[in-house]
Coordinates of C-alpha atoms in Angstrom, one line a residue:
M1 CA 122.2 151.9 137.7
E2 CA 124.3 155.1 137.4
E3 CA 121.1 157.2 137.4
M4 CA 119.9 155.5 140.6
R5 CA 123.2 156.1 142.3
Y6 CA 123.0 159.8 141.3
Q7 CA 119.5 160.1 142.7
L8 CA 120.7 158.5 146.0
D9 CA 123.7 160.8 146.3
L10 CA 121.4 163.8 145.6
L11 CA 118.9 162.7 148.2
K12 CA 121.7 162.2 150.7
A13 CA 123.1 165.7 150.0
M14 CA 119.7 167.2 150.5
N15 CA 119.2 165.4 153.8
Q16 CA 122.6 166.6 155.0
K17 CA 121.7 170.1 154.0
L18 CA 118.4 169.9 155.9
S19 CA 120.2 168.4 158.9
I20 CA 122.6 171.4 158.9
K21 CA 119.7 173.9 158.7
E22 CA 117.9 172.1 161.5
R23 CA 120.9 172.3 163.8
M24 CA 121.3 176.0 162.8
Y25 CA 117.7 176.8 163.6
R26 CA 117.8 174.9 166.9
L27 CA 121.0 176.7 167.9
I28 CA 119.4 180.1 167.1
C29 CA 116.3 179.2 169.2
D30 CA 118.5 177.9 172.1
S31 CA 120.5 181.1 172.1
T32 CA 117.4 183.2 173.0
T33 CA 115.6 183.4 176.3
N34 CA 112.3 182.5 174.6
A35 CA 110.4 179.2 174.3
F36 CA 109.0 178.2 170.9
L37 CA 106.5 175.8 169.5
Y38 CA 106.6 174.8 165.9
C39 CA 103.4 173.3 164.5
S40 CA 103.1 171.4 161.2
F41 CA 99.4 171.2 160.1
E42 CA 100.3 168.6 157.5
K43 CA 101.8 166.2 160.0
S44 CA 99.7 167.4 162.9
E45 CA 102.8 167.4 165.1
V46 CA 104.5 169.9 167.4
V47 CA 108.2 170.6 168.1
T48 CA 109.3 172.5 171.2
L49 CA 112.4 174.6 170.9
G50 CA 114.4 177.2 172.9
R51 CA 114.0 177.4 176.6
W52 CA 110.8 175.4 176.8
S53 CA 111.7 173.5 179.9
D54 CA 112.4 176.8 181.7
Y55 CA 108.8 177.8 181.1
F56 CA 106.7 174.7 181.4
D57 CA 107.0 171.3 183.1
F58 CA 105.1 169.5 180.3
E59 CA 105.7 168.6 176.7
I60 CA 103.4 169.2 173.6
K61 CA 103.8 166.9 170.7
D62 CA 100.5 167.1 168.9
I63 CA 98.4 170.1 167.8
K64 CA 95.5 168.8 169.8
E65 CA 97.6 169.3 172.9
L66 CA 98.0 173.0 172.4
T67 CA 95.1 173.6 174.9
R68 CA 97.5 172.7 177.6
L69 CA 98.9 176.2 177.2
T70 CA 95.5 177.7 178.1
E71 CA 95.5 175.6 181.3
A72 CA 98.9 177.1 182.3
V73 CA 97.6 180.7 182.6
E74 CA 95.1 182.3 184.9
A75 CA 91.6 181.2 184.1
S76 CA 90.4 184.7 183.2
Y77 CA 92.9 184.7 180.3
S78 CA 92.3 181.2 179.0
L79 CA 89.7 181.9 176.4
A80 CA 91.6 184.9 175.0
L81 CA 94.8 182.7 174.8
R82 CA 92.9 179.9 173.1
D83 CA 91.7 182.4 170.4
A84 CA 95.2 183.6 169.9
I85 CA 96.7 180.1 169.7
Y86 CA 94.1 179.0 167.1
T87 CA 94.2 182.3 165.3
E88 CA 94.1 180.4 161.9
K89 CA 90.4 179.9 162.5
S90 CA 89.8 183.6 161.9
G91 CA 92.1 183.6 158.9
S92 CA 94.6 185.9 160.6
E93 CA 98.4 185.7 160.2
Y94 CA 99.4 187.0 163.6
A95 CA 98.2 187.2 167.2
S96 CA 99.8 188.5 170.5
L97 CA 98.6 188.3 174.1
E98 CA 100.1 188.9 177.5
C99 CA 99.0 186.5 180.3
P100 CA 99.9 185.8 183.9
K101 CA 101.0 182.2 184.7
K102 CA 98.5 180.4 186.9
G103 CA 99.3 180.6 190.6
S104 CA 102.4 182.8 190.0
K105 CA 103.5 186.4 189.5
T106 CA 105.2 185.4 186.3
W107 CA 103.9 187.1 183.1
F108 CA 104.2 185.6 179.6
K109 CA 103.9 187.2 176.2
F110 CA 102.5 184.8 173.5
Q111 CA 103.1 185.7 169.9
V112 CA 101.6 183.5 167.2
R113 CA 102.5 183.5 163.5
I114 CA 100.6 181.5 160.8
I115 CA 101.9 180.6 157.3
Y116 CA 99.4 179.9 154.6
D117 CA 99.7 178.3 151.2
E118 CA 98.5 179.7 147.9
N119 CA 95.0 178.3 148.6
K120 CA 94.9 180.2 152.0
R121 CA 95.2 177.0 153.9
P122 CA 97.4 177.0 157.0
T123 CA 100.6 175.0 156.6
D124 CA 102.8 176.0 159.6
K125 CA 102.5 177.8 162.9
I126 CA 105.1 179.2 165.2
I127 CA 104.3 180.2 168.8
S128 CA 106.9 182.4 170.6
I129 CA 106.7 182.7 174.4
D130 CA 108.6 185.4 176.3
N131 CA 108.9 186.0 180.0
I132 CA 108.0 189.7 180.5
T133 CA 107.7 189.7 184.2
K134 CA 110.5 192.2 184.9
I135 CA 109.2 194.6 182.2
K136 CA 105.6 194.2 183.4
F137 CA 106.6 195.2 187.0
Q138 CA 108.7 198.1 185.8
N139 CA 105.8 199.4 183.8
D140 CA 103.5 199.0 186.8
E141 CA 106.0 201.1 188.8
L142 CA 106.2 203.8 186.1
T143 CA 102.4 203.9 185.8
Y144 CA 102.0 204.3 189.5
M145 CA 104.6 207.0 189.5
A146 CA 102.7 208.8 186.7
Y147 CA 99.5 209.2 188.7
Y148 CA 100.2 208.7 192.4
D149 CA 102.3 210.2 195.2
T150 CA 104.7 207.6 196.4
L151 CA 104.6 208.7 200.1
T152 CA 100.8 208.8 200.6
G153 CA 99.3 206.8 197.8
L154 CA 97.1 209.9 196.9
Y155 CA 97.0 211.4 193.5
N156 CA 100.1 213.4 192.7
R157 CA 99.9 217.1 192.0
N158 CA 100.0 217.2 188.2
Y159 CA 97.4 214.3 187.8
F160 CA 95.2 216.1 190.3
V161 CA 95.3 219.2 188.2
R162 CA 94.3 217.2 185.2
L163 CA 91.4 215.7 187.0
L164 CA 90.4 219.1 188.4
G165 CA 90.4 220.4 184.8
E166 CA 87.9 217.7 183.9
F167 CA 85.7 218.7 186.9
V168 CA 85.8 222.3 185.7
R169 CA 84.9 221.4 182.2
A170 CA 82.0 219.3 183.4
A171 CA 80.9 222.1 185.7
S172 CA 80.9 224.5 182.8
D173 CA 78.7 222.2 180.7
N174 CA 76.3 221.6 183.6
N175 CA 76.4 225.1 185.1
S176 CA 77.5 223.7 188.5
I177 CA 80.2 224.4 191.1
V178 CA 83.6 222.9 191.8
S179 CA 85.1 223.5 195.3
V180 CA 88.8 223.3 195.9
M181 CA 90.0 222.9 199.6
M182 CA 93.7 223.2 200.3
L183 CA 94.8 221.9 203.7
D184 CA 98.1 222.6 205.5
I185 CA 99.2 221.0 208.8
D186 CA 100.0 223.8 211.2
D187 CA 103.5 224.0 212.6
F188 CA 104.6 220.8 210.8
K189 CA 108.2 222.1 210.7
K190 CA 108.3 221.9 214.5
I191 CA 107.1 218.3 214.4
N192 CA 109.9 217.5 211.9
D193 CA 112.5 219.3 213.9
S194 CA 111.6 217.9 217.2
M195 CA 110.6 214.3 216.3
G196 CA 112.6 213.7 213.1
I197 CA 111.7 213.5 209.4
V198 CA 110.8 209.8 209.6
V199 CA 108.1 210.6 212.1
G200 CA 107.1 213.5 209.9
D201 CA 106.7 211.2 206.9
E202 CA 104.6 208.8 209.0
I203 CA 102.3 211.6 210.0
I204 CA 102.0 212.7 206.4
Q205 CA 101.1 209.1 205.5
Q206 CA 98.5 208.6 208.2
F207 CA 96.7 211.9 207.6
G208 CA 96.8 211.2 203.8
S209 CA 95.4 207.7 204.4
Y210 CA 92.5 209.3 206.4
L211 CA 91.8 211.8 203.6
K212 CA 91.8 209.0 201.1
E213 CA 88.6 207.7 202.7
F214 CA 86.7 210.7 201.2
S215 CA 87.6 209.8 197.6
N216 CA 84.8 208.9 195.2
E217 CA 83.8 209.8 191.7
H218 CA 82.8 213.3 192.8
L219 CA 85.7 214.0 195.2
I220 CA 89.5 213.6 194.6
V221 CA 92.3 214.1 197.0
C222 CA 96.0 214.9 196.3
H223 CA 99.2 215.2 198.3
M224 CA 100.3 218.6 196.9
S225 CA 103.7 218.9 198.7
S226 CA 105.3 218.3 202.1
D227 CA 102.4 218.8 204.6
V228 CA 99.9 220.3 202.0
Y229 CA 97.0 218.4 200.6
C230 CA 94.3 219.4 198.2
I231 CA 90.7 218.2 197.8
A232 CA 88.5 218.9 194.8
I233 CA 84.7 218.4 195.0
S234 CA 82.4 218.3 191.9
D235 CA 78.9 219.7 192.6
P236 CA 79.5 220.0 196.4
V237 CA 76.1 219.4 198.1
G238 CA 74.9 217.4 201.1
A239 CA 77.5 215.1 202.7
H240 CA 80.0 216.3 200.0
S241 CA 79.7 220.0 200.8
V242 CA 82.8 221.9 202.0
E243 CA 81.2 222.4 205.4
Q244 CA 80.4 218.8 205.9
I245 CA 83.9 217.6 205.0
Y246 CA 85.5 220.3 207.1
N247 CA 83.4 219.3 210.1
R248 CA 84.3 215.6 209.6
I249 CA 88.0 216.4 209.4
K250 CA 87.9 218.7 212.5
K251 CA 86.1 215.9 214.4
R252 CA 88.8 213.4 213.5
L253 CA 91.5 215.9 214.5
K254 CA 90.2 215.9 218.1
K255 CA 91.8 212.5 218.5
P256 CA 95.5 212.1 218.2
F257 CA 97.3 210.1 215.5
V258 CA 99.1 207.1 217.0
L259 CA 102.5 206.4 215.5
S260 CA 104.1 203.0 214.9
D261 CA 106.3 203.5 218.0
G262 CA 103.3 204.1 220.2
R263 CA 103.7 207.9 220.5
S264 CA 100.7 210.1 219.9
V265 CA 100.6 213.3 217.9
E266 CA 97.9 215.9 217.9
L267 CA 97.4 217.9 214.7
D268 CA 95.9 221.3 213.8
V269 CA 95.1 222.0 210.2
S270 CA 94.3 225.2 208.3
F271 CA 92.0 225.3 205.3
G272 CA 91.7 227.5 202.3
V273 CA 88.7 227.2 199.9
A274 CA 88.1 228.6 196.4
E275 CA 85.3 227.7 194.1
Y276 CA 84.6 227.6 190.4
P277 CA 83.4 229.9 188.8
E278 CA 83.6 232.6 191.5
A279 CA 87.4 232.4 192.0
S280 CA 88.5 231.3 188.6
T281 CA 87.6 229.3 185.5
N282 CA 91.0 227.7 185.3
A283 CA 92.2 224.6 187.3
L284 CA 95.7 226.0 188.1
E285 CA 94.3 229.3 189.1
L286 CA 91.7 227.7 191.4
I287 CA 94.5 225.9 193.2
N288 CA 96.4 229.2 193.5
C289 CA 93.4 231.0 194.9
A290 CA 92.8 228.3 197.5
E291 CA 96.5 228.5 198.4
I292 CA 96.4 232.2 198.7
V293 CA 93.5 232.2 201.1
L294 CA 95.0 229.3 203.0
F295 CA 98.2 231.0 203.7
N296 CA 96.5 234.4 204.2
G297 CA 94.4 232.6 206.9
K298 CA 97.6 231.1 208.5
R299 CA 99.1 234.5 208.6
L300 CA 96.1 235.9 210.4
G301 CA 95.7 232.9 212.7
K302 CA 96.1 229.1 212.3
N303 CA 93.6 226.2 212.8
S304 CA 90.9 228.0 210.7
I305 CA 89.1 227.9 207.4
Q306 CA 89.2 230.8 205.0
Y307 CA 87.1 231.3 201.9
F308 CA 88.1 233.1 198.7
N309 CA 86.7 236.4 197.8
S310 CA 88.1 239.3 195.8
R311 CA 88.9 241.3 198.9
V312 CA 90.9 238.5 200.5
L313 CA 92.9 238.1 197.3
S314 CA 93.5 241.8 197.0
D315 CA 94.5 242.2 200.6
F316 CA 96.9 239.3 200.4
I317 CA 98.6 240.5 197.3
N318 CA 98.9 244.0 198.5
S319 CA 100.3 242.9 201.9
V320 CA 103.1 241.0 200.3
E321 CA 105.9 243.5 200.1
I322 CA 108.0 241.3 197.9
E323 CA 105.6 241.6 195.1
K324 CA 106.0 245.4 195.0
K325 CA 109.7 245.0 195.1
L326 CA 109.5 242.5 192.2
K327 CA 107.7 245.0 190.0
E328 CA 110.4 247.6 190.8
A329 CA 113.1 245.0 190.0
I330 CA 111.5 244.3 186.6
F331 CA 111.4 248.0 185.8
N332 CA 115.0 248.6 186.9
S333 CA 116.3 245.2 185.5
N334 CA 117.7 244.2 188.9
F335 CA 118.3 240.7 187.7
I336 CA 121.5 238.8 187.0
L337 CA 122.2 235.4 185.5
H338 CA 124.1 232.5 187.0
F339 CA 124.9 229.4 185.1
Q340 CA 125.2 225.8 186.2
P341 CA 127.4 223.5 184.2
Q342 CA 126.3 220.1 182.8
Y343 CA 128.9 217.4 182.2
Y344 CA 128.9 214.2 180.2
I345 CA 129.4 211.2 182.4
G346 CA 132.7 209.4 182.0
D347 CA 135.0 212.0 180.5
N348 CA 133.4 215.0 182.4
K349 CA 133.4 217.0 179.1
L350 CA 131.2 220.1 179.3
R351 CA 127.9 219.5 177.7
G352 CA 126.5 222.9 178.4
V353 CA 125.2 225.3 181.0
E354 CA 121.7 226.0 182.4
A355 CA 120.8 229.7 182.8
L356 CA 119.4 230.5 186.2
V357 CA 117.9 233.9 187.1
R358 CA 118.9 235.7 190.3
W359 CA 117.3 238.8 191.9
R360 CA 119.7 241.3 193.4
D361 CA 117.7 243.5 195.7
G362 CA 119.2 246.7 197.2
D363 CA 117.7 246.2 200.6
N364 CA 117.8 242.4 201.1
G365 CA 120.7 241.3 198.9
M366 CA 120.2 238.2 196.7
I367 CA 116.6 236.9 196.8
S368 CA 116.2 233.2 196.0
P369 CA 114.2 232.2 192.9
A370 CA 112.2 229.9 195.1
V371 CA 110.8 233.1 196.7
F372 CA 110.0 235.3 193.7
I373 CA 109.4 232.9 190.8
P374 CA 106.1 231.5 192.2
I375 CA 104.9 235.1 192.8
A376 CA 105.9 236.1 189.3
E377 CA 104.1 233.1 187.9
K378 CA 100.9 234.1 189.7
N379 CA 100.8 237.7 188.8
G380 CA 102.2 237.5 185.2
A381 CA 105.6 239.1 186.0
I382 CA 107.2 235.9 184.8
I383 CA 106.6 237.0 181.2
P384 CA 109.0 240.1 181.2
I385 CA 111.4 238.2 183.5
G386 CA 111.4 235.2 181.2
N387 CA 111.9 237.3 178.1
W388 CA 114.8 239.0 179.8
V389 CA 116.3 235.7 180.7
V390 CA 115.9 234.3 177.2
E391 CA 117.5 237.3 175.5
Q392 CA 120.4 237.7 178.0
S393 CA 121.2 234.0 177.9
I394 CA 121.3 233.9 174.1
K395 CA 123.3 237.2 174.0
Q396 CA 125.8 235.8 176.6
Y397 CA 126.1 232.6 174.6
A398 CA 126.9 234.5 171.4
E399 CA 129.6 236.5 173.3
W400 CA 131.2 233.4 174.7
S401 CA 131.1 231.5 171.4
K402 CA 132.8 234.3 169.6
K403 CA 135.3 235.0 172.4
Y404 CA 136.4 231.4 173.1
G405 CA 135.5 229.6 169.8
V406 CA 133.9 226.8 171.7
H407 CA 130.4 225.3 171.2
F408 CA 128.2 223.9 173.9
I409 CA 124.5 224.0 174.8
M410 CA 122.8 227.0 176.5
S411 CA 119.7 225.7 178.4
I412 CA 117.0 228.2 179.2
N413 CA 113.9 227.6 181.4
I414 CA 110.5 228.5 179.9
S415 CA 107.4 229.1 182.0
A416 CA 103.8 228.1 181.1
L417 CA 102.8 231.8 180.6
Q418 CA 105.6 232.4 178.2
C419 CA 104.8 229.4 176.2
S420 CA 101.1 230.2 176.0
R421 CA 101.7 233.6 174.3
E422 CA 101.0 233.8 170.6
D423 CA 104.3 235.4 169.8
F424 CA 106.3 232.9 171.8
V425 CA 107.8 231.0 168.8
N426 CA 108.6 234.1 166.7
G427 CA 110.1 235.8 169.8
I428 CA 112.5 232.9 170.4
L429 CA 113.5 232.6 166.7
S430 CA 114.0 236.4 166.4
M431 CA 116.4 236.5 169.3
I432 CA 118.4 233.6 167.9
D433 CA 118.6 235.4 164.6
R434 CA 119.4 238.7 166.2
Y435 CA 122.5 237.3 167.9
S436 CA 123.5 234.9 165.1
V437 CA 123.4 231.8 167.3
N438 CA 123.1 228.3 166.0
P439 CA 119.6 227.1 167.0
S440 CA 120.9 223.6 167.8
E441 CA 123.0 225.1 170.6
I442 CA 120.0 226.6 172.4
E443 CA 117.9 224.3 174.5
L444 CA 114.5 225.3 176.0
E445 CA 113.6 223.5 179.2
V446 CA 109.9 223.0 179.9
T447 CA 108.1 221.2 182.7
E448 CA 105.1 218.9 182.4
S449 CA 102.8 221.4 184.0
I450 CA 103.1 223.6 180.9
L451 CA 101.2 220.9 179.0
I452 CA 98.2 220.5 181.3
D453 CA 95.7 223.0 180.0
D454 CA 96.4 222.7 176.2
F455 CA 98.7 219.9 175.2
D456 CA 98.2 220.1 171.5
A457 CA 98.8 223.9 171.2
I458 CA 101.9 223.9 173.4
S459 CA 103.4 220.8 171.8
G460 CA 102.7 222.4 168.4
K461 CA 104.7 225.4 169.3
L462 CA 107.6 223.3 170.6
S463 CA 107.5 221.2 167.4
K464 CA 107.9 224.4 165.3
L465 CA 110.9 225.5 167.3
R466 CA 112.4 222.0 167.1
A467 CA 111.9 222.1 163.3
H468 CA 114.1 225.2 163.3
G469 CA 116.8 223.3 165.2
V470 CA 116.1 224.4 168.7
R471 CA 116.6 221.7 171.3
I472 CA 113.7 220.9 173.7
S473 CA 114.2 219.5 177.2
L474 CA 111.5 218.0 179.5
D475 CA 112.5 219.2 183.0
D476 CA 111.6 217.5 186.4
F477 CA 110.7 214.2 184.7
G478 CA 108.8 211.8 186.9
T479 CA 106.9 214.3 189.1
G480 CA 103.8 214.5 186.9
F481 CA 101.1 212.6 185.0
S482 CA 102.3 213.4 181.5
S483 CA 105.6 211.5 181.8
L484 CA 104.1 208.4 180.4
S485 CA 100.8 209.5 179.0
Y486 CA 102.3 212.0 176.5
L487 CA 106.0 211.3 176.4
K488 CA 106.0 209.6 173.0
R489 CA 104.1 212.5 171.5
L490 CA 106.3 215.2 172.8
P491 CA 108.9 216.9 170.5
I492 CA 111.8 216.6 172.9
D493 CA 115.5 215.8 172.7
T494 CA 116.5 215.7 176.3
L495 CA 114.8 214.4 179.5
K496 CA 115.9 215.6 182.9
I497 CA 115.4 213.2 185.8
D498 CA 114.1 215.1 188.8
K499 CA 116.4 215.7 191.8
S500 CA 113.9 213.9 194.1
F501 CA 114.8 210.6 192.5
I502 CA 118.6 211.2 192.7
D503 CA 118.3 212.2 196.4
T504 CA 117.1 208.7 197.4
V505 CA 118.4 206.5 194.6
L506 CA 121.2 205.0 196.7
T507 CA 119.0 204.3 199.7
D508 CA 115.6 203.3 198.3
S509 CA 115.2 200.2 196.1
S510 CA 111.9 201.4 194.6
T511 CA 113.6 204.6 193.5
R512 CA 116.4 202.6 191.9
I513 CA 114.0 200.4 190.0
I514 CA 112.2 203.5 188.7
T515 CA 115.4 205.4 187.9
E516 CA 116.8 202.4 185.9
S517 CA 113.5 202.0 184.1
I518 CA 113.5 205.7 183.2
I519 CA 117.1 205.5 181.8
S520 CA 116.2 202.4 179.8
M521 CA 113.1 204.0 178.4
V522 CA 115.0 207.2 177.5
K523 CA 117.6 205.2 175.7
T524 CA 114.9 203.3 173.8
L525 CA 113.2 206.5 172.7
G526 CA 116.5 208.0 171.6
Y527 CA 116.5 210.9 174.1
E528 CA 119.4 212.2 176.1
A529 CA 119.2 211.7 179.9
I530 CA 120.3 214.3 182.4
A531 CA 120.3 213.6 186.1
E532 CA 119.7 216.8 188.2
G533 CA 121.0 217.3 191.8
V534 CA 124.0 215.0 191.7
E535 CA 125.8 215.9 194.9
D536 CA 128.2 213.1 195.7
E537 CA 130.6 210.7 194.0
R538 CA 128.5 207.6 194.8
Q539 CA 125.5 209.0 192.9
Y540 CA 127.8 209.9 190.0
R541 CA 129.2 206.3 189.8
Y542 CA 125.8 204.8 190.1
L543 CA 124.4 206.9 187.3
D544 CA 127.4 206.1 185.2
S545 CA 126.8 202.3 185.7
I546 CA 123.1 202.5 184.5
G547 CA 123.9 204.5 181.4
C548 CA 122.9 208.1 182.2
D549 CA 124.3 210.5 179.7
V550 CA 124.8 213.8 181.6
V551 CA 124.9 215.0 185.2
Q552 CA 124.2 218.4 186.7
G553 CA 124.6 219.3 190.4
F554 CA 126.9 220.5 193.2
L555 CA 129.3 217.6 192.8
L556 CA 130.7 219.1 189.5
G557 CA 129.5 222.6 189.7
K558 CA 127.2 225.0 191.5
P559 CA 125.4 227.8 189.7
Q560 CA 128.1 230.3 189.0
P561 CA 128.4 233.9 187.8
P562 CA 129.5 234.5 184.2
E563 CA 133.2 235.1 185.1
D564 CA 133.5 231.7 186.7
I565 CA 132.0 230.0 183.6
E566 CA 134.5 231.9 181.5
S567 CA 137.4 230.3 183.3
I568 CA 135.9 226.9 182.4
L569 CA 135.5 227.9 178.7
G570 CA 139.1 229.3 178.7
N571 CA 140.4 225.9 179.7
M572 CA 138.5 224.3 176.8
Q573 CA 140.5 226.2 174.1

């Protein structure tokens, strides 16, 4: 009798323990936003847990009823979901699938886990269902951003360069031609000034929409910038020849574009054409050649088409007085550095400064980098200028560090030509060693365009520098194709959000979604996020609210000469 009472008490205690565990498991499941199905193969029964009623308006109590899940998603996903749900038939332990809900924009993620006994027979199954709609739409926004221009829907500049590179490689293999046509709307500034930028944007959109009609597997169109477009044609013959496309566009331009408010606008367009292999065997240089002949043509007379040849290129370069002055400036070292401070959000503690080169010309005073940097990149002068900037920045940092005893980050911009040189890595490391600077306090800023022609070689060089402690920053994030395609493979520490996003983040909902997604992604990847071009308090507060780490812009500090930075450093002591 005592033995029976003992067994009953033991059974009661075990049941009580199981009941406690069941309540615990249910509480855990109900605390998540997921829905769960637990399946027992032995009992052929199903238990729904978590937020099941938030997901579906039906119950499942038997394993045979699992097919009801396949009926709840779009028909094109039903078979794949059935295979995932019954993954034990293939002997697998895990399956995962993303599916849209039938008749809805909602997306689910199904994850199936199977438990087997020692004889490899399934005993239990758990199906987790997660609503991933928000993440899915954010990813769609980011993917669109990676490839397309948001104003026109055409390819963006960097993705266009990537595709043009593929055209060039194919033409090299097939011994064929690639034509690049650059188009610029004549006197567009006058349209913007007289009719407003909203009308200007609509004109850009309408003309871009028209050009998009030309797109096919042999022809790609991009919105390069402002009122400039670029067309690349692989093996241009027949209807896809430059002459045919030019004539079709000119015919369309004989009719005005009708705006949404009923007004009509007539446009004139100038064209510049360069071809592989005559002009160049490099995608970026092809675009540059087309740009040179385009603007050389506009200088000589608008509403025309100009073709590249060596004489046109030579005449254009020789006619630009600023290039001659630039060479003299390099020889005489007529450059100075200004520094723009970067501050941590919240406590406004100095994070570092970005070194920015300025040209002090004797005749014309200070010449903007926007004027001479593009020229320097085209003719190779950026290499000596860049080397000077690197050395002077590191030297200046060493002096400040010794004088004020403070430590911060010196950010230095690196051009594609600098990075492509064989001695690039050793040159950077030797300068750091020469001035006895801690490598972790030097940050090299690179743009996505650096990676276009040879991603593996460039990223390899950046990895070597990073292995020595040098910080790597990806500048102008969001303006090019590699943001998503290569981000996880890049050896970077910091990601700078382009000013174009910050400019409209308070007024455009799409920009806000993208910016918040970028910040979230940066946090997940463990990078530091810097927002460029922060110019007012509202932008600052918004960036603070979404978790941005650092801000840089006129709100907290314009580019300043060294003596002004010294006053900041003096206050840090």
